[in-house]
PDB file of C-alpha atoms and ligand atoms in Angstrom:
ATOM      1  CA  MET A   1     131.782  84.335  80.814  1.00 50.00           C
ATOM      2  CA  THR A   2     128.858  84.997  83.539  1.00 60.00           C
ATOM      3  CA  GLU A   3     125.037  85.034  81.542  1.00 73.00           C
ATOM      4  CA  GLN A   4     123.320  88.365  81.766  1.00 90.00           C
ATOM      5  CA  LEU A   5     120.470  87.462  84.613  1.00 95.00           C
ATOM      6  CA  LYS A   6     117.322  88.304  83.487  1.00 97.00           C
ATOM      7  CA  ILE A   7     115.403  91.184  85.468  1.00 98.00           C
ATOM      8  CA  PRO A   8     111.188  90.807  85.020  1.00 98.00           C
ATOM      9  CA  THR A   9     109.709  94.048  83.905  1.00 98.00           C
ATOM     10  CA  HIS A  10     107.160  94.198  86.323  1.00 98.00           C
ATOM     11  CA  VAL A  11     107.478  92.769  90.009  1.00 98.00           C
ATOM     12  CA  ALA A  12     104.815  92.392  93.106  1.00 99.00           C
ATOM     13  CA  ILE A  13     104.780  92.109  96.454  1.00 99.00           C
ATOM     14  CA  ILE A  14     102.685  91.197  99.088  1.00 98.00           C
ATOM     15  CA  MET A  15     104.626  92.500 101.854  1.00 98.00           C
ATOM     16  CA  ASP A  16     103.035  90.025 104.675  1.00 98.00           C
ATOM     17  CA  GLY A  17     105.141  88.889 108.081  1.00 98.00           C
ATOM     18  CA  ASN A  18     105.238  92.413 109.421  1.00 98.00           C
ATOM     19  CA  GLY A  19     102.627  91.688 112.678  1.00 97.00           C
ATOM     20  CA  ARG A  20     104.977  88.544 113.103  1.00 98.00           C
ATOM     21  CA  TRP A  21     108.189  89.919 112.889  1.00 98.00           C
ATOM     22  CA  ALA A  22     107.412  92.334 115.460  1.00 98.00           C
ATOM     23  CA  THR A  23     105.459  89.532 117.999  1.00 98.00           C
ATOM     24  CA  SER A  24     108.481  87.620 118.268  1.00 98.00           C
ATOM     25  CA  ARG A  25     110.502  90.448 118.624  1.00 98.00           C
ATOM     26  CA  GLY A  26     108.125  91.342 121.822  1.00 98.00           C
ATOM     27  CA  LEU A  27     106.599  94.481 120.088  1.00 98.00           C
ATOM     28  CA  SER A  28     103.672  95.971 118.962  1.00 96.00           C
ATOM     29  CA  ARG A  29     102.383  94.778 115.309  1.00 96.00           C
ATOM     30  CA  SER A  30     102.902  98.722 114.491  1.00 96.00           C
ATOM     31  CA  MET A  31     106.149  98.213 115.219  1.00 98.00           C
ATOM     32  CA  GLY A  32     106.263  95.601 112.443  1.00 98.00           C
ATOM     33  CA  HIS A  33     104.755  97.515 110.075  1.00 98.00           C
ATOM     34  CA  LYS A  34     107.178 100.824 111.076  1.00 98.00           C
ATOM     35  CA  ALA A  35     110.373  98.417 109.793  1.00 98.00           C
ATOM     36  CA  GLY A  36     108.189  97.615 106.891  1.00 98.00           C
ATOM     37  CA  SER A  37     107.687 100.967 106.052  1.00 98.00           C
ATOM     38  CA  GLU A  38     111.551 101.461 106.199  1.00 98.00           C
ATOM     39  CA  ASN A  39     112.596  98.250 104.497  1.00 98.00           C
ATOM     40  CA  LEU A  40     110.015  99.437 101.611  1.00 98.00           C
ATOM     41  CA  GLU A  41     112.026 102.284 101.487  1.00 98.00           C
ATOM     42  CA  LYS A  42     114.959 101.304 100.405  1.00 98.00           C
ATOM     43  CA  LEU A  43     114.021  97.878  98.800  1.00 98.00           C
ATOM     44  CA  ALA A  44     111.828  99.831  96.169  1.00 98.00           C
ATOM     45  CA  ARG A  45     114.491 101.854  95.331  1.00 98.00           C
ATOM     46  CA  TYR A  46     116.943  99.779  94.887  1.00 98.00           C
ATOM     47  CA  ILE A  47     114.666  96.956  92.823  1.00 98.00           C
ATOM     48  CA  ILE A  48     113.865  99.628  90.362  1.00 98.00           C
ATOM     49  CA  LYS A  49     117.988 100.480  90.266  1.00 98.00           C
ATOM     50  CA  GLN A  50     118.344  96.611  88.658  1.00 98.00           C
ATOM     51  CA  GLY A  51     116.264  97.479  86.198  1.00 98.00           C
ATOM     52  CA  VAL A  52     112.773  96.278  86.851  1.00 98.00           C
ATOM     53  CA  LYS A  53     110.320  99.282  85.421  1.00 98.00           C
ATOM     54  CA  VAL A  54     107.149  98.083  87.655  1.00 98.00           C
ATOM     55  CA  LEU A  55     107.405  97.190  90.646  1.00 99.00           C
ATOM     56  CA  SER A  56     103.596  96.896  92.588  1.00 99.00           C
ATOM     57  CA  VAL A  57     103.397  96.270  96.394  1.00 98.00           C
ATOM     58  CA  TYR A  58     100.185  95.292  98.348  1.00 98.00           C
ATOM     59  CA  ALA A  59     100.074  97.913 101.048  1.00 98.00           C
ATOM     60  CA  PHE A  60      96.508  97.578 102.305  1.00 98.00           C
ATOM     61  CA  SER A  61      93.703  95.365 101.254  1.00 97.00           C
ATOM     62  CA  THR A  62      89.937  96.087 101.266  1.00 96.00           C
ATOM     63  CA  GLU A  63      89.642  93.438 103.667  1.00 95.00           C
ATOM     64  CA  ASN A  64      92.668  94.865 105.972  1.00 96.00           C
ATOM     65  CA  PHE A  65      89.712  97.214 107.616  1.00 97.00           C
ATOM     66  CA  LYS A  66      88.614  93.991 109.529  1.00 97.00           C
ATOM     67  CA  ARG A  67      91.491  94.937 111.883  1.00 96.00           C
ATOM     68  CA  SER A  68      91.578  97.210 114.990  1.00 96.00           C
ATOM     69  CA  ASP A  69      90.949 101.213 115.058  1.00 96.00           C
ATOM     70  CA  GLU A  70      94.759 101.203 116.191  1.00 96.00           C
ATOM     71  CA  GLU A  71      96.073  99.486 113.765  1.00 96.00           C
ATOM     72  CA  VAL A  72      94.247 100.448 110.943  1.00 97.00           C
ATOM     73  CA  ASP A  73      95.284 104.444 112.396  1.00 98.00           C
ATOM     74  CA  TYR A  74      98.426 103.181 112.611  1.00 98.00           C
ATOM     75  CA  LEU A  75      98.760 101.964 109.216  1.00 98.00           C
ATOM     76  CA  MET A  76      97.554 105.131 107.815  1.00 98.00           C
ATOM     77  CA  ASN A  77      98.910 107.673 109.501  1.00 98.00           C
ATOM     78  CA  LEU A  78     102.447 106.277 108.562  1.00 98.00           C
ATOM     79  CA  PHE A  79     100.675 106.703 104.738  1.00 98.00           C
ATOM     80  CA  THR A  80     100.610 110.292 105.411  1.00 98.00           C
ATOM     81  CA  THR A  81     103.622 111.031 107.107  1.00 98.00           C
ATOM     82  CA  ARG A  82     106.618 108.920 106.555  1.00 97.00           C
ATOM     83  CA  PHE A  83     105.341 107.926 103.179  1.00 97.00           C
ATOM     84  CA  LYS A  84     104.745 111.081 102.139  1.00 97.00           C
ATOM     85  CA  LYS A  85     108.736 111.892 102.746  1.00 98.00           C
ATOM     86  CA  ASP A  86     109.733 108.801 100.907  1.00 98.00           C
ATOM     87  CA  ALA A  87     107.622 109.738  98.158  1.00 98.00           C
ATOM     88  CA  LYS A  88     109.959 113.178  97.973  1.00 98.00           C
ATOM     89  CA  LYS A  89     112.929 110.980  97.227  1.00 97.00           C
ATOM     90  CA  TYR A  90     111.271 108.508  94.920  1.00 98.00           C
ATOM     91  CA  ASN A  91     110.815 112.140  93.117  1.00 98.00           C
ATOM     92  CA  LYS A  92     114.069 112.969  93.864  1.00 98.00           C
ATOM     93  CA  GLU A  93     114.926 109.960  92.037  1.00 97.00           C
ATOM     94  CA  ASN A  94     113.020 110.572  88.581  1.00 98.00           C
ATOM     95  CA  ILE A  95     110.185 107.769  90.123  1.00 98.00           C
ATOM     96  CA  LYS A  96     106.511 107.429  89.810  1.00 98.00           C
ATOM     97  CA  VAL A  97     104.494 106.266  92.196  1.00 98.00           C
ATOM     98  CA  VAL A  98     100.929 105.706  90.987  1.00 98.00           C
ATOM     99  CA  PHE A  99      97.993 104.007  93.510  1.00 98.00           C
ATOM    100  CA  SER A 100      95.502 101.149  93.003  1.00 98.00           C
ATOM    101  CA  GLY A 101      92.276 100.490  95.106  1.00 98.00           C
ATOM    102  CA  ARG A 102      89.240 102.384  96.254  1.00 98.00           C
ATOM    103  CA  ASP A 103      89.270 105.813  97.788  1.00 98.00           C
ATOM    104  CA  TYR A 104      85.905 104.613  99.865  1.00 97.00           C
ATOM    105  CA  PRO A 105      86.052 104.541 103.370  1.00 97.00           C
ATOM    106  CA  LEU A 106      89.285 105.767 103.078  1.00 98.00           C
ATOM    107  CA  ARG A 107      90.339 109.179 105.150  1.00 98.00           C
ATOM    108  CA  ALA A 108      90.196 112.213 103.688  1.00 98.00           C
ATOM    109  CA  ASP A 109      94.019 113.344 104.695  1.00 98.00           C
ATOM    110  CA  VAL A 110      95.058 110.143 102.466  1.00 98.00           C
ATOM    111  CA  ILE A 111      93.117 110.820  99.731  1.00 98.00           C
ATOM    112  CA  LYS A 112      94.565 113.901  99.631  1.00 98.00           C
ATOM    113  CA  THR A 113      97.983 112.927 100.336  1.00 98.00           C
ATOM    114  CA  MET A 114      97.447 110.549  97.514  1.00 98.00           C
ATOM    115  CA  GLN A 115      96.452 113.132  95.439  1.00 98.00           C
ATOM    116  CA  GLU A 116     100.129 115.176  95.631  1.00 98.00           C
ATOM    117  CA  ILE A 117     101.522 112.463  95.552  1.00 98.00           C
ATOM    118  CA  THR A 118     100.463 111.545  91.944  1.00 98.00           C
ATOM    119  CA  GLU A 119     100.836 114.987  91.224  1.00 98.00           C
ATOM    120  CA  LEU A 120     103.897 115.101  92.273  1.00 98.00           C
ATOM    121  CA  THR A 121     106.001 112.111  90.734  1.00 98.00           C
ATOM    122  CA  LYS A 122     103.587 112.136  87.116  1.00 98.00           C
ATOM    123  CA  ASN A 123     106.363 113.140  84.770  1.00 98.00           C
ATOM    124  CA  ASN A 124     108.879 110.651  86.286  1.00 98.00           C
ATOM    125  CA  THR A 125     110.044 108.140  83.675  1.00 98.00           C
ATOM    126  CA  GLY A 126     112.596 106.336  85.754  1.00 98.00           C
ATOM    127  CA  GLY A 127     110.194 103.186  87.006  1.00 98.00           C
ATOM    128  CA  THR A 128     107.197 103.158  88.748  1.00 98.00           C
ATOM    129  CA  ILE A 129     105.866 102.038  91.971  1.00 98.00           C
ATOM    130  CA  ASN A 130     102.373 100.894  92.115  1.00 98.00           C
ATOM    131  CA  ILE A 131     100.977 101.190  95.805  1.00 98.00           C
ATOM    132  CA  CYS A 132      97.789  98.982  96.264  1.00 98.00           C
ATOM    133  CA  LEU A 133      96.141 100.857  98.968  1.00 98.00           C
ATOM    134  CA  ASN A 134      92.476 100.160 100.181  1.00 98.00           C
ATOM    135  CA  TYR A 135      92.749  97.409  96.841  1.00 98.00           C
ATOM    136  CA  GLY A 136      91.056  94.601  96.068  1.00 98.00           C
ATOM    137  CA  GLY A 137      91.543  92.634  93.249  1.00 98.00           C
ATOM    138  CA  GLN A 138      87.740  91.087  93.218  1.00 98.00           C
ATOM    139  CA  ALA A 139      86.779  94.595  93.593  1.00 98.00           C
ATOM    140  CA  GLU A 140      89.171  95.921  90.690  1.00 98.00           C
ATOM    141  CA  ILE A 141      87.462  93.227  88.272  1.00 98.00           C
ATOM    142  CA  THR A 142      84.091  94.738  89.622  1.00 98.00           C
ATOM    143  CA  ASP A 143      84.969  98.473  89.194  1.00 98.00           C
ATOM    144  CA  VAL A 144      86.139  97.836  85.700  1.00 98.00           C
ATOM    145  CA  VAL A 145      83.078  96.186  84.817  1.00 98.00           C
ATOM    146  CA  LEU A 146      81.166  98.580  86.008  1.00 98.00           C
ATOM    147  CA  LYS A 147      82.754 100.978  84.201  1.00 98.00           C
ATOM    148  CA  ILE A 148      82.875  99.026  80.733  1.00 98.00           C
ATOM    149  CA  VAL A 149      79.008  98.837  81.157  1.00 98.00           C
ATOM    150  CA  LYS A 150      78.761 102.627  81.623  1.00 98.00           C
ATOM    151  CA  ASP A 151      80.603 103.560  78.678  1.00 98.00           C
ATOM    152  CA  THR A 152      79.021 100.773  76.146  1.00 98.00           C
ATOM    153  CA  LYS A 153      75.885 102.089  77.543  1.00 98.00           C
ATOM    154  CA  SER A 154      76.349 105.551  76.765  1.00 98.00           C
ATOM    155  CA  GLY A 155      78.166 104.815  73.719  1.00 98.00           C
ATOM    156  CA  LEU A 156      81.929 105.485  74.700  1.00 98.00           C
ATOM    157  CA  ILE A 157      82.798 102.092  73.573  1.00 98.00           C
ATOM    158  CA  GLU A 158      80.925  99.166  71.539  1.00 98.00           C
ATOM    159  CA  GLU A 159      80.602  95.522  72.403  1.00 97.00           C
ATOM    160  CA  LYS A 160      82.373  94.194  69.723  1.00 98.00           C
ATOM    161  CA  ASN A 161      85.571  96.077  70.906  1.00 98.00           C
ATOM    162  CA  ILE A 162      85.589  94.484  74.437  1.00 98.00           C
ATOM    163  CA  ASN A 163      88.877  92.415  74.465  1.00 98.00           C
ATOM    164  CA  GLU A 164      91.695  91.907  77.338  1.00 97.00           C
ATOM    165  CA  LYS A 165      93.391  94.794  75.829  1.00 96.00           C
ATOM    166  CA  LEU A 166      90.205  97.220  76.947  1.00 97.00           C
ATOM    167  CA  ILE A 167      89.784  95.328  80.300  1.00 98.00           C
ATOM    168  CA  ASN A 168      93.378  96.273  80.783  1.00 97.00           C
ATOM    169  CA  LYS A 169      93.090  99.692  80.070  1.00 97.00           C
ATOM    170  CA  TYR A 170      89.628  99.983  82.238  1.00 98.00           C
ATOM    171  CA  LEU A 171      92.001  98.526  85.292  1.00 98.00           C
ATOM    172  CA  TYR A 172      93.199 100.980  88.365  1.00 98.00           C
ATOM    173  CA  GLN A 173      96.279 101.634  86.440  1.00 98.00           C
ATOM    174  CA  ASP A 174      97.343 100.364  82.605  1.00 95.00           C
ATOM    175  CA  LEU A 175     100.441  98.582  83.537  1.00 97.00           C
ATOM    176  CA  PRO A 176     102.113  95.972  81.842  1.00 97.00           C
ATOM    177  CA  PRO A 177     101.898  92.086  83.371  1.00 97.00           C
ATOM    178  CA  ILE A 178     102.838  90.639  86.516  1.00 98.00           C
ATOM    179  CA  ASP A 179     106.554  88.306  85.591  1.00 98.00           C
ATOM    180  CA  PHE A 180     107.183  87.635  89.488  1.00 98.00           C
ATOM    181  CA  LEU A 181     105.167  87.908  92.727  1.00 98.00           C
ATOM    182  CA  ILE A 182     106.973  87.779  95.553  1.00 98.00           C
ATOM    183  CA  ARG A 183     104.985  87.142  98.903  1.00 98.00           C
ATOM    184  CA  THR A 184     107.369  87.165 102.042  1.00 98.00           C
ATOM    185  CA  SER A 185     106.640  85.441 104.897  1.00 98.00           C
ATOM    186  CA  GLY A 186     106.058  81.886 104.141  1.00 96.00           C
ATOM    187  CA  GLU A 187     102.608  81.720 103.193  1.00 97.00           C
ATOM    188  CA  LYS A 188     101.155  79.799  99.821  1.00 98.00           C
ATOM    189  CA  ARG A 189      98.734  82.183  98.777  1.00 97.00           C
ATOM    190  CA  VAL A 190      97.424  85.424  96.141  1.00 97.00           C
ATOM    191  CA  SER A 191      95.051  86.807  98.738  1.00 97.00           C
ATOM    192  CA  ASN A 192      93.185  88.259  96.217  1.00 98.00           C
ATOM    193  CA  PHE A 193      95.720  90.446  94.693  1.00 98.00           C
ATOM    194  CA  MET A 194      95.981  91.839  91.306  1.00 98.00           C
ATOM    195  CA  LEU A 195      94.198  88.791  89.968  1.00 98.00           C
ATOM    196  CA  TRP A 196      93.861  89.763  86.787  1.00 98.00           C
ATOM    197  CA  GLN A 197      97.375  91.049  86.668  1.00 98.00           C
ATOM    198  CA  LEU A 198      99.071  87.798  87.888  1.00 98.00           C
ATOM    199  CA  SER A 199      98.326  85.021  85.093  1.00 96.00           C
ATOM    200  CA  TYR A 200     101.288  84.221  83.728  1.00 95.00           C
ATOM    201  CA  ALA A 201     103.391  85.651  86.752  1.00 98.00           C
ATOM    202  CA  GLU A 202     105.767  82.778  88.418  1.00 98.00           C
ATOM    203  CA  LEU A 203     105.206  82.858  91.983  1.00 98.00           C
ATOM    204  CA  TYR A 204     107.921  82.810  95.067  1.00 98.00           C
ATOM    205  CA  PHE A 205     106.740  82.357  98.267  1.00 98.00           C
ATOM    206  CA  PRO A 206     110.574  83.178 100.806  1.00 98.00           C
ATOM    207  CA  GLU A 207     109.889  82.294 104.293  1.00 98.00           C
ATOM    208  CA  ILE A 208     111.340  85.631 105.717  1.00 98.00           C
ATOM    209  CA  HIS A 209     109.769  88.253 107.397  1.00 98.00           C
ATOM    210  CA  PHE A 210     109.294  91.863 105.048  1.00 98.00           C
ATOM    211  CA  PRO A 211     110.724  93.777 107.208  1.00 98.00           C
ATOM    212  CA  ASP A 212     114.203  91.407 107.040  1.00 98.00           C
ATOM    213  CA  PHE A 213     113.555  91.225 102.675  1.00 98.00           C
ATOM    214  CA  ASN A 214     116.202  93.182 102.095  1.00 98.00           C
ATOM    215  CA  ASN A 215     118.414  93.943  98.813  1.00 98.00           C
ATOM    216  CA  LYS A 216     120.331  90.563  99.147  1.00 98.00           C
ATOM    217  CA  ALA A 217     117.061  89.179  99.864  1.00 98.00           C
ATOM    218  CA  PHE A 218     115.905  90.490  96.064  1.00 98.00           C
ATOM    219  CA  ASP A 219     119.416  89.478  94.877  1.00 98.00           C
ATOM    220  CA  ASP A 220     118.522  85.418  95.632  1.00 98.00           C
ATOM    221  CA  ALA A 221     114.757  85.810  94.709  1.00 98.00           C
ATOM    222  CA  LEU A 222     116.101  86.928  90.695  1.00 98.00           C
ATOM    223  CA  LEU A 223     118.140  83.730  90.543  1.00 98.00           C
ATOM    224  CA  VAL A 224     115.025  81.896  91.389  1.00 98.00           C
ATOM    225  CA  PHE A 225     113.349  84.060  88.622  1.00 98.00           C
ATOM    226  CA  ASN A 226     115.877  82.934  85.981  1.00 97.00           C
ATOM    227  CA  ARG A 227     115.711  79.517  87.027  1.00 96.00           C
ATOM    228  CA  ARG A 228     111.881  79.489  85.848  1.00 96.00           C
ATOM    229  CA  GLU A 229     111.097  78.220  82.706  1.00 90.00           C
ATOM    230  CA  ARG A 230     108.242  80.079  81.240  1.00 86.00           C
ATOM    231  CA  ARG A 231     106.042  78.835  79.209  1.00 84.00           C
ATOM    232  CA  PHE A 232     102.829  81.807  78.808  1.00 85.00           C
ATOM    233  CA  GLY A 233     100.591  78.346  77.744  1.00 84.00           C
ATOM    234  CA  GLY A 234     102.229  77.399  74.984  1.00 84.00           C
ATOM    235  CA  VAL A 235     104.803  74.365  74.610  1.00 76.00           C
ATOM    236  CA  LYS A 236     108.621  74.444  75.232  1.00 68.00           C
TER     237      LYS A 236
HETATM  238  C1  FPP B   1     101.211  92.682 106.378  1.00 74.83           C
HETATM  239  O1  FPP B   1     101.711  92.288 107.040  1.00 74.83           O
HETATM  240  C2  FPP B   1     101.100  93.786 105.887  1.00 74.83           C
HETATM  241  C3  FPP B   1     100.059  94.439 106.233  1.00 74.83           C
HETATM  242  C4  FPP B   1      98.674  94.558 106.344  1.00 74.83           C
HETATM  243  C5  FPP B   1     101.282  95.812 105.470  1.00 74.83           C
HETATM  244  C6  FPP B   1     101.856  96.479 104.549  1.00 74.83           C
HETATM  245  C7  FPP B   1     102.535  97.731 104.958  1.00 74.83           C
HETATM  246  C8  FPP B   1     103.565  98.107 105.342  1.00 74.83           C
HETATM  247  C9  FPP B   1     105.118  97.263 104.315  1.00 74.83           C
HETATM  248  C10 FPP B   1     103.897  99.476 105.298  1.00 74.83           C
HETATM  249  C11 FPP B   1     104.275 100.254 104.613  1.00 74.83           C
HETATM  250  C12 FPP B   1     103.249 100.891 103.873  1.00 74.83           C
HETATM  251  C13 FPP B   1     102.470 102.134 103.174  1.00 74.83           C
HETATM  252  C14 FPP B   1     102.585 102.593 102.060  1.00 74.83           C
HETATM  253  C15 FPP B   1     102.269 102.687 104.403  1.00 74.83           C
HETATM  254  P1  FPP B   1     100.973  91.397 108.489  1.00 74.83           P
HETATM  255  O2  FPP B   1     100.537  92.635 109.566  1.00 74.83           O
HETATM  256  O3  FPP B   1      99.667  90.593 108.015  1.00 74.83           O
HETATM  257  O4  FPP B   1     101.849  90.390 109.434  1.00 74.83           O
HETATM  258  P2  FPP B   1     101.560  88.967 109.935  1.00 74.83           P
HETATM  259  O5  FPP B   1     100.859  87.925 108.992  1.00 74.83           O
HETATM  260  O6  FPP B   1     102.785  88.528 110.448  1.00 74.83           O
HETATM  261  O7  FPP B   1     100.570  89.555 111.090  1.00 74.83           O
END
């Protein structure tokens, strides 16, 4: 009898390599992002179908604003057009979409799109996709500290009640810890992504560029996850 695969509760993906995928084909970097977004739509639905409860993806980091205006604009337009359509498909499949990141300096139409998608999918129960947009792990922890200081000063919380569980509730989204981080394209870095949530995650760095990281590549990743022995700081 084949053994049942363990399915991680929370999977995170750093969708790296769109640019390299495009330039290796003589295309513009923007075409790589287009291909990446098409892949995300198929892959996200597949991953949730496998029983993963939460999928977090790094769509745009706070540092990505350093890229050319053309590339930033392309990504933002992709979000307000293509991703908005994808969100309707997610909604039909009972998938909830949430966002993590800072609003400033996102465009007003991007913020409005995030609000609409959040509202549309808020009651869905068949899995969650967390889109990290204008997101930075250090920025998130800074924002948590600022909110906790404010709420402590106003008497909403007491210093003695500040612990890991409370901090989790002050993050952009109150999600389970990440079990499995996949960064495509071979770079072995976490690049300021979900630093608090990654504490005990298993890390996996396939060489494949994100637009080519398809459902079969995810199946392979699941096998890798199943071969890992997780101890959470304890002994075997
Ligand atoms: C990193 O590849 C990828 C990004 C900065 C953008 C990721 C965005 C998508 C997959 C598009 C879909 C998402 C939404 C919600 C619009 P890179 O450009 O750094 O690639 P490189 O390292 O090869 O240059």
